[in-house]
Amino acid sequence: MSGPACRVSAGARRTRVARPAVLLPAVAAAVLAAALPAAAQTTGSVRGRVVDEETGGPLSSATVEVLDAGIRTLTDDEGRFVLAAVPAGPRTLRFELIGYRSHEMEGLHVRGGRTVEVEVSLRSAPVPVEGVVAEVDRVPLIEPEISATHEVVVGDELEELPVDAIEGAVELTPGVSGGHFRGGRVGQEVYVIDGLELKNRLEASTQGAVMEVSPTSLEELEVTTGGFGAEYGSALSGVVSYVTRRGNRHRWRARASLLTDQWAPDALFTGFSGLSASAGGPVPFLGEDATLFADVLAQGMVDSDPRARGLACLRPGDVREPLAGEIRRVREDRALSSLHCPYTPERLPHQRGEKLIGFLRFDRSLFGSADLTATLLTNRVQRELYTPEFKYHREHQLGQRSKGALATVTVDWNRHLRGSAWHVTLRAAAMRLDRYLGVVDPSTFDGRARVAGFGLGDFRFVGEDFVRSPIDEQLDAGTGVPGYAAPGGATGSPFGPAAEGIFFTEGTPTLANRTRSEFVGSDLVAEYYSADGHVVRGGVSGKLHRAESYERVLAHLPGSAPNYALFYPGVASGFLEVRLAALEDVTVNLGGRVEAFRPGLTFRRDRSDFLAPEVDTDWELTVMPRIGVSAPVPGTEGRTAFRFNYGLVSQPPDFRFFLDTTLGDSLRTDIRRQGNPELTFEEATAYELGVSHVLTPGLAAGVTFFRKDLTNLVTGSLSFSETAPGQFTTGDFGTVQGAELTLRGRWPGLRIRAGYALQKAEGVASTAFDPVDTLATDGSSERVEFPLAFDRRHSADIAVFVGRAAGDPGWGWGAAVTSTVQSGFPLDRELAAGEIDGRLSVDAYLPWTWTVDVRLSRELGTLPGCGGCRWRAVVDGRNILGRENVIALRRETGEVGPSIARVRALAARESGVATPIPFESPEYSARIDFDSDGRITAGELRDARFAAALDRLDPSLFYGEPRQVRIGLEVTFR
Amino acid sequence: MTARWVRSWPGVALVLLAVAGTAAGCRDEVDPFVPGDPPDRARGARWRLTYSVEDDRAPVWGPDGETVYYHRPGSGALPPDRGVLMSVPYRGGTASRALPEVQRASGTRRWLVTPAPAPDGERIAFAAVSLPYDLVPCEAADVVTICDPTDWIPAVPMARKVDIHVRRFGANRPVEDDPGLALPVPGRSFDRSDAPGLLQGTWVVEDHPFQKVWREEGTLFFRPSWSPDGERLAVSDGLVIRIWEPAAGEARVLPGSEEGISPAWSPDGEWIAFSRLQRIAPVSTRCIGLWNGILVCSKRQTDWSVGSRTLVLVRPDGSEVRELGPGEEPAWGPAGETVYYRREGRVWRVGVDGAEPEPIPGSEGGREPAVSPDGRWLAFSRLAPEEGQHDVWVMAAGGAEGAP
């Protein structure tokens, strides 16, 4: 680099900084970032000032242009400028003024919804001379202008992380653990893709994210856990914002990688193969400046949910006495011992699965300064679901397939004036998410075409056509779902006839379930930026949903009827927020949000009276003020900054909660069921206070204290006293409070991000006999506080990037090491899903868990035969230290093992097997004819059933991921 | 620094091929649990084929020589029928219903016995036994029975009807639509010419020897046997052998087969072997039944004792009859030169040329012999004395000397 330079001034004051002596005198720039509390946009803005390098005076009418984006403006009389609608990602700014040497600032990383602040000094040049080029760093260590608590991962970093799914990167955010954001229930977060708010409104609390995106399709990932801007609704605990990549306007770039563990020894083999490919570039035949970007991620898995102990069985150490003694007896008995752990492959059986994510983005200029963006995101995730009771069934297993498609069209219009800019965004979107849970048709796997371990076709399900047929036709047919049969069987397992009623080797699972969630929606956001730092944003949004839910838990029974609901909820919102640069260095964000939803259900309030009139649900409305303040601490020269946020946050309940709980409603013939459509918003008041400090030029630390007062939490309630048993209510309340520590380090060839969160989440719950609605505040009824099911006290994460992975091109190799450590959840995790079974006492926590993941890469240079291609070898390891994490426990024991009473009860389950069973009987199994006399006696059957019950209660699913190692190649073309 | 070998095309090709090859799925998916075949219990020269505590009877070989058919009462996972037709590999293994379409697990209350697979292997003949008489004439509550002689002991119910069916394996139509031969079993009739008092007639009960051996020993007198061409069947109604052509629907009496039961057609078609029951010492009884002093019933009954049981050969046209000596339940060796049969509580064999009969070593307790098509093996039912029921066994046709 020669000539004038600019540098990152992380944590620097927004005013002009003192230039170190090492800086060349001609141009200096300070790059800061400021923003509204959070941003839901695919574009950002750049604000700054251009001055004369020698005099320090403002330069008026200088041209500031974002190269390759068609955005330019002029500085005002005070040398200030603002650029809006700048595409996120690394950008190059050009500064020009007659009589001055032009300057290009490369590598300026613009982030969605953020304002990057720069200050540039131009050196006068009496005659035209060649301009100068400067590079800047990307993400500053601390951001004094931002009040939100957030984590940003840029696209290049995402490519280096050892993650299979974007959730893995989200988990590396302090306060996010196991899909829970700051002690929140799964589903209390919202996902934003290129500014479009997406939430699985039907069943977010059980299914999580609505659509999955490929890490390589992202320009940027931002996770916000506190201080949401007013633009964000439908979230109590977190916002995950994705900004997708767009194609380069001048040349095509592409990358492809293939990772597989097919080479791994059997102990490490899980059958994983992952193919990722993306390409982007100009498509001039579709318009001037038109670009296209496409990304595909395909993963095939033999064991799509591998476990640290594989298919495990109970060992004496897993349980207490006297069951431990019984297991020892089985193991040591010469005849019985073959029935202990009779089938334990290293991978779980019946776990085949695949994931396919496709993304396509098209950008082009429309007219004037308007741009058009169209995207299409598709998902297909399908897998078999291992269930211990069907472990020995050779044909029929449960499986799930989720297919989703999201299409968006966005028109961005911007107008730049001297010292100000307008940006208006109009989006329209449509989405369909279809989930099917049922019995996988065995023919799915017959002669199935596979590429790199990835199956090309959709899973087929038994009787799917029938399940998807009109509900009235199904009722008229009066049959069970075709192909379904009562589970049973007395052969086919190691336990022969002793397995009857314990394992199923004939028939099918009985569940047929599908949901479909669709919406069409539109939103309009308008922004005004002034060069002196004020920003005003406002917008409105509306979505019309179609929600369909079908559940048939005894699908084989001809007389059973499905629970079915089809309704059309609506959601509307509006927001206004203002960023005030009221005082020098102090940023104040004021915002307000109005949100409304309508379930779209008609129902009978008194369901015991079928003659009662039907009632329409009304719109529910909530208003949420939000305030954020951030500023550098005076006297610290920008090395220390604080921030404070206060706001109300809320979200409509899952549409699923409008429907009945699953308690006792399976055989109802009233198919247009409803649960509690009168649920209102779940709400919280959130406070947080944070301080960030730059310890050394390469190291910064921060601490954030937060508290959320939760009200109207949705919980399942067995309300016996009223007319509607098994309803969800919004009657619970609680608090989440805690502190988060963060550490950021950046040195040549090394970057570190680390965080630790300490939190406590407690609540008061309704119970079967004393729903919280009836809890008196006068002390006549005792309130019971207990840890909320998502109360994880400790969590820590660290990500270390070394060498090329840290963005240093001088290294031939790179490494990214990540680790997460967390304490366990309270034992009764199902409370989080609102399924209280009448118990309130939660007296145990799951054990601590931790993993270490590593991704190593070695550059191999130019790919022979392709001059523009580079390739590298990659080794990707998960849980490389082989930690056996326990992620679930049995309720009745607080351990992975059951109680002896449970085992005996299972063994004593009526089997219908008559003894003695002769050798020639199809039920006969030599394995349980312990004396080999050709007959299985009642005593032999009894012993074998005990062993079968032990095997049935295998703890496989109680363990986390195993150690995995993948090896692959990655090719990039630029 | 880039290694030199990767700069060369062969190295690149090797790496790419390795990646593509392995990723294409060289490694298998997780194998599901396979229960495996039952252990082979066929050891030595004799082995037990069935172990049920039920009465496993009438073993007969399938024409392939691999399968043994038999019948047993249903229990456990089988339909709760009084007789279920079964098949089992001759070396041991899982037995299954021979006609699952007919005898469903849900229960059909059929009483199917004496399977006889046709030589073509596509059909099977069997007997459907009707339930015995549920009432003995003149024996009822509140009825005072007076008999002459007075020491007469009432008879137990007797067989009354047997239907012989021929059915194609795997057929789905009702059994009643299959070719069938109804065999009314002699033993009870109503004589209207003998009408004492105001009664309409007199019950005539004849307790023939075949009824006795069926009732007391379970002898399957009606057992069908195929002619080698698969066109005809030899069956017995207890008093005579009949030749039935299922295609024609006709049954004719076989001359010379009087008192013949349990026929067996020789493989060469030249002979039909059967056992002849000698009837001796008839006892006639007359009884009347009174209810409140009113005559309500009249019965004449004749009981015969079973004398000798003789093994007899007869030509299918009845032109020649040859006695082979004491014996019953005959079965043919594959060449048609030897007859295996039951005698003195074990299996014997004798040549049709008049050779000396010889007992089969190791067949003690055996009856209902059946010889495999290759002549190597002998299937038979054998009484388990401790259980009082029969199991099916297989042994070398020449005998299993010293077998336990």
PDB file of C-alpha atoms in Angstrom, chain A residues 413-610:
ATOM      1  CA  TRP A 413     -35.327   3.371  -4.091  1.00  0.00           C
ATOM      2  CA  ASN A 414     -32.879   5.931  -2.875  1.00  0.00           C
ATOM      3  CA  ARG A 415     -32.292   9.553  -3.411  1.00  0.00           C
ATOM      4  CA  HIS A 416     -29.201  11.406  -2.343  1.00  0.00           C
ATOM      5  CA  LEU A 417     -29.078  15.088  -1.711  1.00  0.00           C
ATOM      6  CA  ARG A 418     -26.247  17.103  -0.395  1.00  0.00           C
ATOM      7  CA  GLY A 419     -26.090  16.196   3.239  1.00  0.00           C
ATOM      8  CA  SER A 420     -29.040  13.880   3.302  1.00  0.00           C
ATOM      9  CA  ALA A 421     -30.456  10.734   1.746  1.00  0.00           C
ATOM     10  CA  TRP A 422     -33.759   8.924   1.398  1.00  0.00           C
ATOM     11  CA  HIS A 423     -34.195   5.260   1.138  1.00  0.00           C
ATOM     12  CA  VAL A 424     -37.462   3.504   0.612  1.00  0.00           C
ATOM     13  CA  THR A 425     -37.843  -0.255   0.518  1.00  0.00           C
ATOM     14  CA  LEU A 426     -40.918  -2.097  -0.621  1.00  0.00           C
ATOM     15  CA  ARG A 427     -41.020  -5.834  -0.186  1.00  0.00           C
ATOM     16  CA  ALA A 428     -43.467  -8.492  -1.097  1.00  0.00           C
ATOM     17  CA  ALA A 429     -43.046 -12.053  -0.031  1.00  0.00           C
ATOM     18  CA  ALA A 430     -44.770 -15.391  -0.104  1.00  0.00           C
ATOM     19  CA  MET A 431     -43.820 -18.480   1.784  1.00  0.00           C
ATOM     20  CA  ARG A 432     -44.962 -22.038   2.139  1.00  0.00           C
ATOM     21  CA  LEU A 433     -43.693 -24.411   4.776  1.00  0.00           C
ATOM     22  CA  ASP A 434     -44.968 -27.932   4.708  1.00  0.00           C
ATOM     23  CA  ARG A 435     -44.051 -30.476   7.327  1.00  0.00           C
ATOM     24  CA  TYR A 436     -45.094 -34.084   7.241  1.00  0.00           C
ATOM     25  CA  LEU A 437     -44.539 -36.572  10.019  1.00  0.00           C
ATOM     26  CA  GLY A 438     -45.535 -40.117   9.431  1.00  0.00           C
ATOM     27  CA  VAL A 439     -44.508 -43.596   8.451  1.00  0.00           C
ATOM     28  CA  VAL A 440     -41.811 -43.648   5.815  1.00  0.00           C
ATOM     29  CA  ASP A 441     -42.691 -45.804   2.859  1.00  0.00           C
ATOM     30  CA  PRO A 442     -39.919 -48.436   2.641  1.00  0.00           C
ATOM     31  CA  SER A 443     -39.946 -48.108  -1.119  1.00  0.00           C
ATOM     32  CA  THR A 444     -38.363 -44.703  -0.633  1.00  0.00           C
ATOM     33  CA  PHE A 445     -35.027 -46.406  -0.280  1.00  0.00           C
ATOM     34  CA  ASP A 446     -35.408 -48.992  -3.018  1.00  0.00           C
ATOM     35  CA  GLY A 447     -32.933 -48.259  -5.756  1.00  0.00           C
ATOM     36  CA  ARG A 448     -32.732 -44.694  -4.692  1.00  0.00           C
ATOM     37  CA  ALA A 449     -30.447 -42.504  -6.739  1.00  0.00           C
ATOM     38  CA  ARG A 450     -27.791 -40.958  -4.576  1.00  0.00           C
ATOM     39  CA  VAL A 451     -25.045 -38.500  -5.314  1.00  0.00           C
ATOM     40  CA  ALA A 452     -22.305 -38.025  -2.757  1.00  0.00           C
ATOM     41  CA  GLY A 453     -24.455 -39.740  -0.199  1.00  0.00           C
ATOM     42  CA  PHE A 454     -27.343 -37.434  -0.928  1.00  0.00           C
ATOM     43  CA  GLY A 455     -30.635 -38.944  -2.004  1.00  0.00           C
ATOM     44  CA  LEU A 456     -32.284 -37.108  -4.823  1.00  0.00           C
ATOM     45  CA  GLY A 457     -35.917 -37.896  -4.227  1.00  0.00           C
ATOM     46  CA  ASP A 458     -38.417 -36.891  -1.621  1.00  0.00           C
ATOM     47  CA  PHE A 459     -39.193 -39.294   1.151  1.00  0.00           C
ATOM     48  CA  ARG A 460     -42.465 -41.022   0.474  1.00  0.00           C
ATOM     49  CA  PHE A 461     -44.845 -41.664   3.302  1.00  0.00           C
ATOM     50  CA  VAL A 462     -47.395 -44.386   3.784  1.00  0.00           C
ATOM     51  CA  GLY A 463     -50.868 -43.094   3.060  1.00  0.00           C
ATOM     52  CA  GLU A 464     -49.751 -39.542   2.424  1.00  0.00           C
ATOM     53  CA  ASP A 465     -52.189 -39.056  -0.419  1.00  0.00           C
ATOM     54  CA  PHE A 466     -55.019 -40.025   1.865  1.00  0.00           C
ATOM     55  CA  VAL A 467     -53.815 -37.753   4.641  1.00  0.00           C
ATOM     56  CA  ARG A 468     -53.654 -34.879   2.191  1.00  0.00           C
ATOM     57  CA  SER A 469     -57.062 -35.559   0.737  1.00  0.00           C
ATOM     58  CA  PRO A 470     -59.957 -33.300   1.767  1.00  0.00           C
ATOM     59  CA  ILE A 471     -60.885 -33.893   5.342  1.00  0.00           C
ATOM     60  CA  ASP A 472     -64.511 -34.552   4.536  1.00  0.00           C
ATOM     61  CA  GLU A 473     -63.512 -37.308   2.150  1.00  0.00           C
ATOM     62  CA  GLN A 474     -61.429 -38.887   4.847  1.00  0.00           C
ATOM     63  CA  LEU A 475     -64.314 -38.883   7.253  1.00  0.00           C
ATOM     64  CA  ASP A 476     -66.641 -40.272   4.619  1.00  0.00           C
ATOM     65  CA  ALA A 477     -64.202 -43.074   3.919  1.00  0.00           C
ATOM     66  CA  GLY A 478     -64.405 -44.108   7.543  1.00  0.00           C
ATOM     67  CA  THR A 479     -61.125 -45.960   7.319  1.00  0.00           C
ATOM     68  CA  GLY A 480     -57.780 -45.635   8.907  1.00  0.00           C
ATOM     69  CA  VAL A 481     -54.925 -44.229   6.897  1.00  0.00           C
ATOM     70  CA  PRO A 482     -54.201 -46.774   4.153  1.00  0.00           C
ATOM     71  CA  GLY A 483     -51.055 -48.702   4.826  1.00  0.00           C
ATOM     72  CA  TYR A 484     -51.165 -48.128   8.537  1.00  0.00           C
ATOM     73  CA  ALA A 485     -51.542 -51.160  10.755  1.00  0.00           C
ATOM     74  CA  ALA A 486     -51.583 -51.735  14.460  1.00  0.00           C
ATOM     75  CA  PRO A 487     -48.049 -52.097  15.758  1.00  0.00           C
ATOM     76  CA  GLY A 488     -47.242 -55.467  17.167  1.00  0.00           C
ATOM     77  CA  GLY A 489     -45.223 -58.510  16.381  1.00  0.00           C
ATOM     78  CA  ALA A 490     -43.687 -61.292  18.378  1.00  0.00           C
ATOM     79  CA  THR A 491     -40.736 -62.048  16.156  1.00  0.00           C
ATOM     80  CA  GLY A 492     -37.890 -60.233  14.498  1.00  0.00           C
ATOM     81  CA  SER A 493     -36.100 -58.937  17.548  1.00  0.00           C
ATOM     82  CA  PRO A 494     -33.333 -60.567  19.563  1.00  0.00           C
ATOM     83  CA  PHE A 495     -35.926 -61.275  22.203  1.00  0.00           C
ATOM     84  CA  GLY A 496     -38.274 -63.180  19.973  1.00  0.00           C
ATOM     85  CA  PRO A 497     -41.722 -63.510  21.463  1.00  0.00           C
ATOM     86  CA  ALA A 498     -40.546 -61.827  24.658  1.00  0.00           C
ATOM     87  CA  ALA A 499     -40.508 -58.537  22.782  1.00  0.00           C
ATOM     88  CA  GLU A 500     -44.224 -58.474  22.144  1.00  0.00           C
ATOM     89  CA  GLY A 501     -45.648 -55.235  23.420  1.00  0.00           C
ATOM     90  CA  ILE A 502     -42.139 -53.949  24.167  1.00  0.00           C
ATOM     91  CA  PHE A 503     -40.781 -53.748  20.641  1.00  0.00           C
ATOM     92  CA  PHE A 504     -42.795 -53.600  17.476  1.00  0.00           C
ATOM     93  CA  THR A 505     -41.679 -55.636  14.507  1.00  0.00           C
ATOM     94  CA  GLU A 506     -44.944 -55.664  12.617  1.00  0.00           C
ATOM     95  CA  GLY A 507     -47.492 -53.041  11.772  1.00  0.00           C
ATOM     96  CA  THR A 508     -46.546 -49.409  11.640  1.00  0.00           C
ATOM     97  CA  PRO A 509     -46.149 -46.439  13.898  1.00  0.00           C
ATOM     98  CA  THR A 510     -49.569 -44.935  14.365  1.00  0.00           C
ATOM     99  CA  LEU A 511     -48.903 -41.238  13.940  1.00  0.00           C
ATOM    100  CA  ALA A 512     -49.778 -39.199  10.882  1.00  0.00           C
ATOM    101  CA  ASN A 513     -49.207 -35.520  11.250  1.00  0.00           C
ATOM    102  CA  ARG A 514     -48.819 -32.655   8.899  1.00  0.00           C
ATOM    103  CA  THR A 515     -48.774 -28.921   9.085  1.00  0.00           C
ATOM    104  CA  ARG A 516     -48.708 -26.314   6.431  1.00  0.00           C
ATOM    105  CA  SER A 517     -47.977 -22.703   7.112  1.00  0.00           C
ATOM    106  CA  GLU A 518     -48.215 -20.138   4.371  1.00  0.00           C
ATOM    107  CA  PHE A 519     -48.278 -16.423   4.120  1.00  0.00           C
ATOM    108  CA  VAL A 520     -48.305 -13.615   1.703  1.00  0.00           C
ATOM    109  CA  GLY A 521     -47.166 -10.294   2.962  1.00  0.00           C
ATOM    110  CA  SER A 522     -45.727  -6.972   2.190  1.00  0.00           C
ATOM    111  CA  ASP A 523     -43.891  -4.273   4.035  1.00  0.00           C
ATOM    112  CA  LEU A 524     -42.776  -0.774   3.336  1.00  0.00           C
ATOM    113  CA  VAL A 525     -39.876   0.913   5.098  1.00  0.00           C
ATOM    114  CA  ALA A 526     -38.812   4.501   4.591  1.00  0.00           C
ATOM    115  CA  GLU A 527     -35.601   5.988   5.947  1.00  0.00           C
ATOM    116  CA  TYR A 528     -34.181   9.422   6.112  1.00  0.00           C
ATOM    117  CA  TYR A 529     -30.517  10.000   6.838  1.00  0.00           C
ATOM    118  CA  SER A 530     -28.947  13.307   7.556  1.00  0.00           C
ATOM    119  CA  ALA A 531     -25.259  13.917   7.323  1.00  0.00           C
ATOM    120  CA  ASP A 532     -25.182  15.139  10.890  1.00  0.00           C
ATOM    121  CA  GLY A 533     -26.182  11.718  12.112  1.00  0.00           C
ATOM    122  CA  HIS A 534     -29.907  11.854  12.552  1.00  0.00           C
ATOM    123  CA  VAL A 535     -31.882   9.008  11.167  1.00  0.00           C
ATOM    124  CA  VAL A 536     -35.605   8.527  10.987  1.00  0.00           C
ATOM    125  CA  ARG A 537     -37.083   5.233   9.990  1.00  0.00           C
ATOM    126  CA  GLY A 538     -40.603   4.030   9.791  1.00  0.00           C
ATOM    127  CA  GLY A 539     -42.519   1.269   8.224  1.00  0.00           C
ATOM    128  CA  VAL A 540     -45.626  -0.807   8.058  1.00  0.00           C
ATOM    129  CA  SER A 541     -46.025  -4.472   7.460  1.00  0.00           C
ATOM    130  CA  GLY A 542     -48.832  -6.914   7.012  1.00  0.00           C
ATOM    131  CA  LYS A 543     -49.066 -10.643   6.491  1.00  0.00           C
ATOM    132  CA  LEU A 544     -51.992 -12.911   5.831  1.00  0.00           C
ATOM    133  CA  HIS A 545     -51.349 -16.438   6.972  1.00  0.00           C
ATOM    134  CA  ARG A 546     -52.921 -19.723   6.174  1.00  0.00           C
ATOM    135  CA  ALA A 547     -52.357 -22.325   8.855  1.00  0.00           C
ATOM    136  CA  GLU A 548     -53.308 -25.939   8.491  1.00  0.00           C
ATOM    137  CA  SER A 549     -52.785 -28.573  11.096  1.00  0.00           C
ATOM    138  CA  TYR A 550     -53.593 -32.257  10.851  1.00  0.00           C
ATOM    139  CA  GLU A 551     -52.896 -34.816  13.479  1.00  0.00           C
ATOM    140  CA  ARG A 552     -54.040 -38.375  13.704  1.00  0.00           C
ATOM    141  CA  VAL A 553     -52.400 -40.225  16.543  1.00  0.00           C
ATOM    142  CA  LEU A 554     -54.152 -43.546  15.966  1.00  0.00           C
ATOM    143  CA  ALA A 555     -54.074 -43.429  12.213  1.00  0.00           C
ATOM    144  CA  HIS A 556     -54.534 -47.165  11.842  1.00  0.00           C
ATOM    145  CA  LEU A 557     -57.897 -47.206  13.560  1.00  0.00           C
ATOM    146  CA  PRO A 558     -60.804 -47.070  11.143  1.00  0.00           C
ATOM    147  CA  GLY A 559     -63.025 -45.340  13.643  1.00  0.00           C
ATOM    148  CA  SER A 560     -60.622 -42.598  14.550  1.00  0.00           C
ATOM    149  CA  ALA A 561     -60.902 -39.111  13.209  1.00  0.00           C
ATOM    150  CA  PRO A 562     -58.074 -36.666  12.754  1.00  0.00           C
ATOM    151  CA  ASN A 563     -57.681 -33.457  14.619  1.00  0.00           C
ATOM    152  CA  TYR A 564     -57.757 -30.921  11.904  1.00  0.00           C
ATOM    153  CA  ALA A 565     -57.796 -27.181  11.731  1.00  0.00           C
ATOM    154  CA  LEU A 566     -57.552 -24.706   8.912  1.00  0.00           C
ATOM    155  CA  PHE A 567     -57.593 -21.027   9.694  1.00  0.00           C
ATOM    156  CA  TYR A 568     -56.347 -17.715   8.437  1.00  0.00           C
ATOM    157  CA  PRO A 569     -54.554 -15.591  10.998  1.00  0.00           C
ATOM    158  CA  GLY A 570     -53.368 -12.122  10.212  1.00  0.00           C
ATOM    159  CA  VAL A 571     -50.499 -10.046  11.529  1.00  0.00           C
ATOM    160  CA  ALA A 572     -49.937  -6.340  11.050  1.00  0.00           C
ATOM    161  CA  SER A 573     -47.407  -3.965  12.471  1.00  0.00           C
ATOM    162  CA  GLY A 574     -45.972  -0.517  12.191  1.00  0.00           C
ATOM    163  CA  PHE A 575     -42.934   1.168  13.671  1.00  0.00           C
ATOM    164  CA  LEU A 576     -41.203   4.450  13.892  1.00  0.00           C
ATOM    165  CA  GLU A 577     -37.750   5.028  15.261  1.00  0.00           C
ATOM    166  CA  VAL A 578     -35.431   7.935  15.443  1.00  0.00           C
ATOM    167  CA  ARG A 579     -31.752   8.052  15.976  1.00  0.00           C
ATOM    168  CA  LEU A 580     -30.686  11.294  17.440  1.00  0.00           C
ATOM    169  CA  ALA A 581     -27.154  12.521  17.473  1.00  0.00           C
ATOM    170  CA  ALA A 582     -28.355  14.948  20.048  1.00  0.00           C
ATOM    171  CA  LEU A 583     -25.190  15.394  21.935  1.00  0.00           C
ATOM    172  CA  GLU A 584     -21.754  14.902  20.647  1.00  0.00           C
ATOM    173  CA  ASP A 585     -20.811  11.244  20.914  1.00  0.00           C
ATOM    174  CA  VAL A 586     -24.135  10.329  22.458  1.00  0.00           C
ATOM    175  CA  THR A 587     -26.509   8.256  20.410  1.00  0.00           C
ATOM    176  CA  VAL A 588     -30.127   8.072  21.442  1.00  0.00           C
ATOM    177  CA  ASN A 589     -32.527   5.729  19.776  1.00  0.00           C
ATOM    178  CA  LEU A 590     -36.196   6.263  20.353  1.00  0.00           C
ATOM    179  CA  GLY A 591     -38.730   3.997  18.845  1.00  0.00           C
ATOM    180  CA  GLY A 592     -42.184   2.706  19.071  1.00  0.00           C
ATOM    181  CA  ARG A 593     -43.891  -0.261  17.600  1.00  0.00           C
ATOM    182  CA  VAL A 594     -47.488  -1.262  17.208  1.00  0.00           C
ATOM    183  CA  GLU A 595     -48.284  -4.846  16.502  1.00  0.00           C
ATOM    184  CA  ALA A 596     -51.530  -6.663  16.083  1.00  0.00           C
ATOM    185  CA  PHE A 597     -52.655 -10.166  15.306  1.00  0.00           C
ATOM    186  CA  ARG A 598     -55.905 -11.948  14.771  1.00  0.00           C
ATOM    187  CA  PRO A 599     -56.191 -15.724  15.141  1.00  0.00           C
ATOM    188  CA  GLY A 600     -58.797 -16.001  12.437  1.00  0.00           C
ATOM    189  CA  LEU A 601     -60.715 -18.701  14.257  1.00  0.00           C
ATOM    190  CA  THR A 602     -64.324 -18.943  15.188  1.00  0.00           C
ATOM    191  CA  PHE A 603     -65.076 -20.969  18.261  1.00  0.00           C
ATOM    192  CA  ARG A 604     -67.543 -21.793  20.962  1.00  0.00           C
ATOM    193  CA  ARG A 605     -66.503 -20.308  24.215  1.00  0.00           C
ATOM    194  CA  ASP A 606     -68.431 -22.951  26.088  1.00  0.00           C
ATOM    195  CA  ARG A 607     -67.476 -26.094  24.308  1.00  0.00           C
ATOM    196  CA  SER A 608     -69.668 -28.261  26.463  1.00  0.00           C
ATOM    197  CA  ASP A 609     -72.642 -26.589  24.830  1.00  0.00           C
ATOM    198  CA  PHE A 610     -72.765 -27.398  21.169  1.00  0.00           C
TER     199      PHE A 610
END
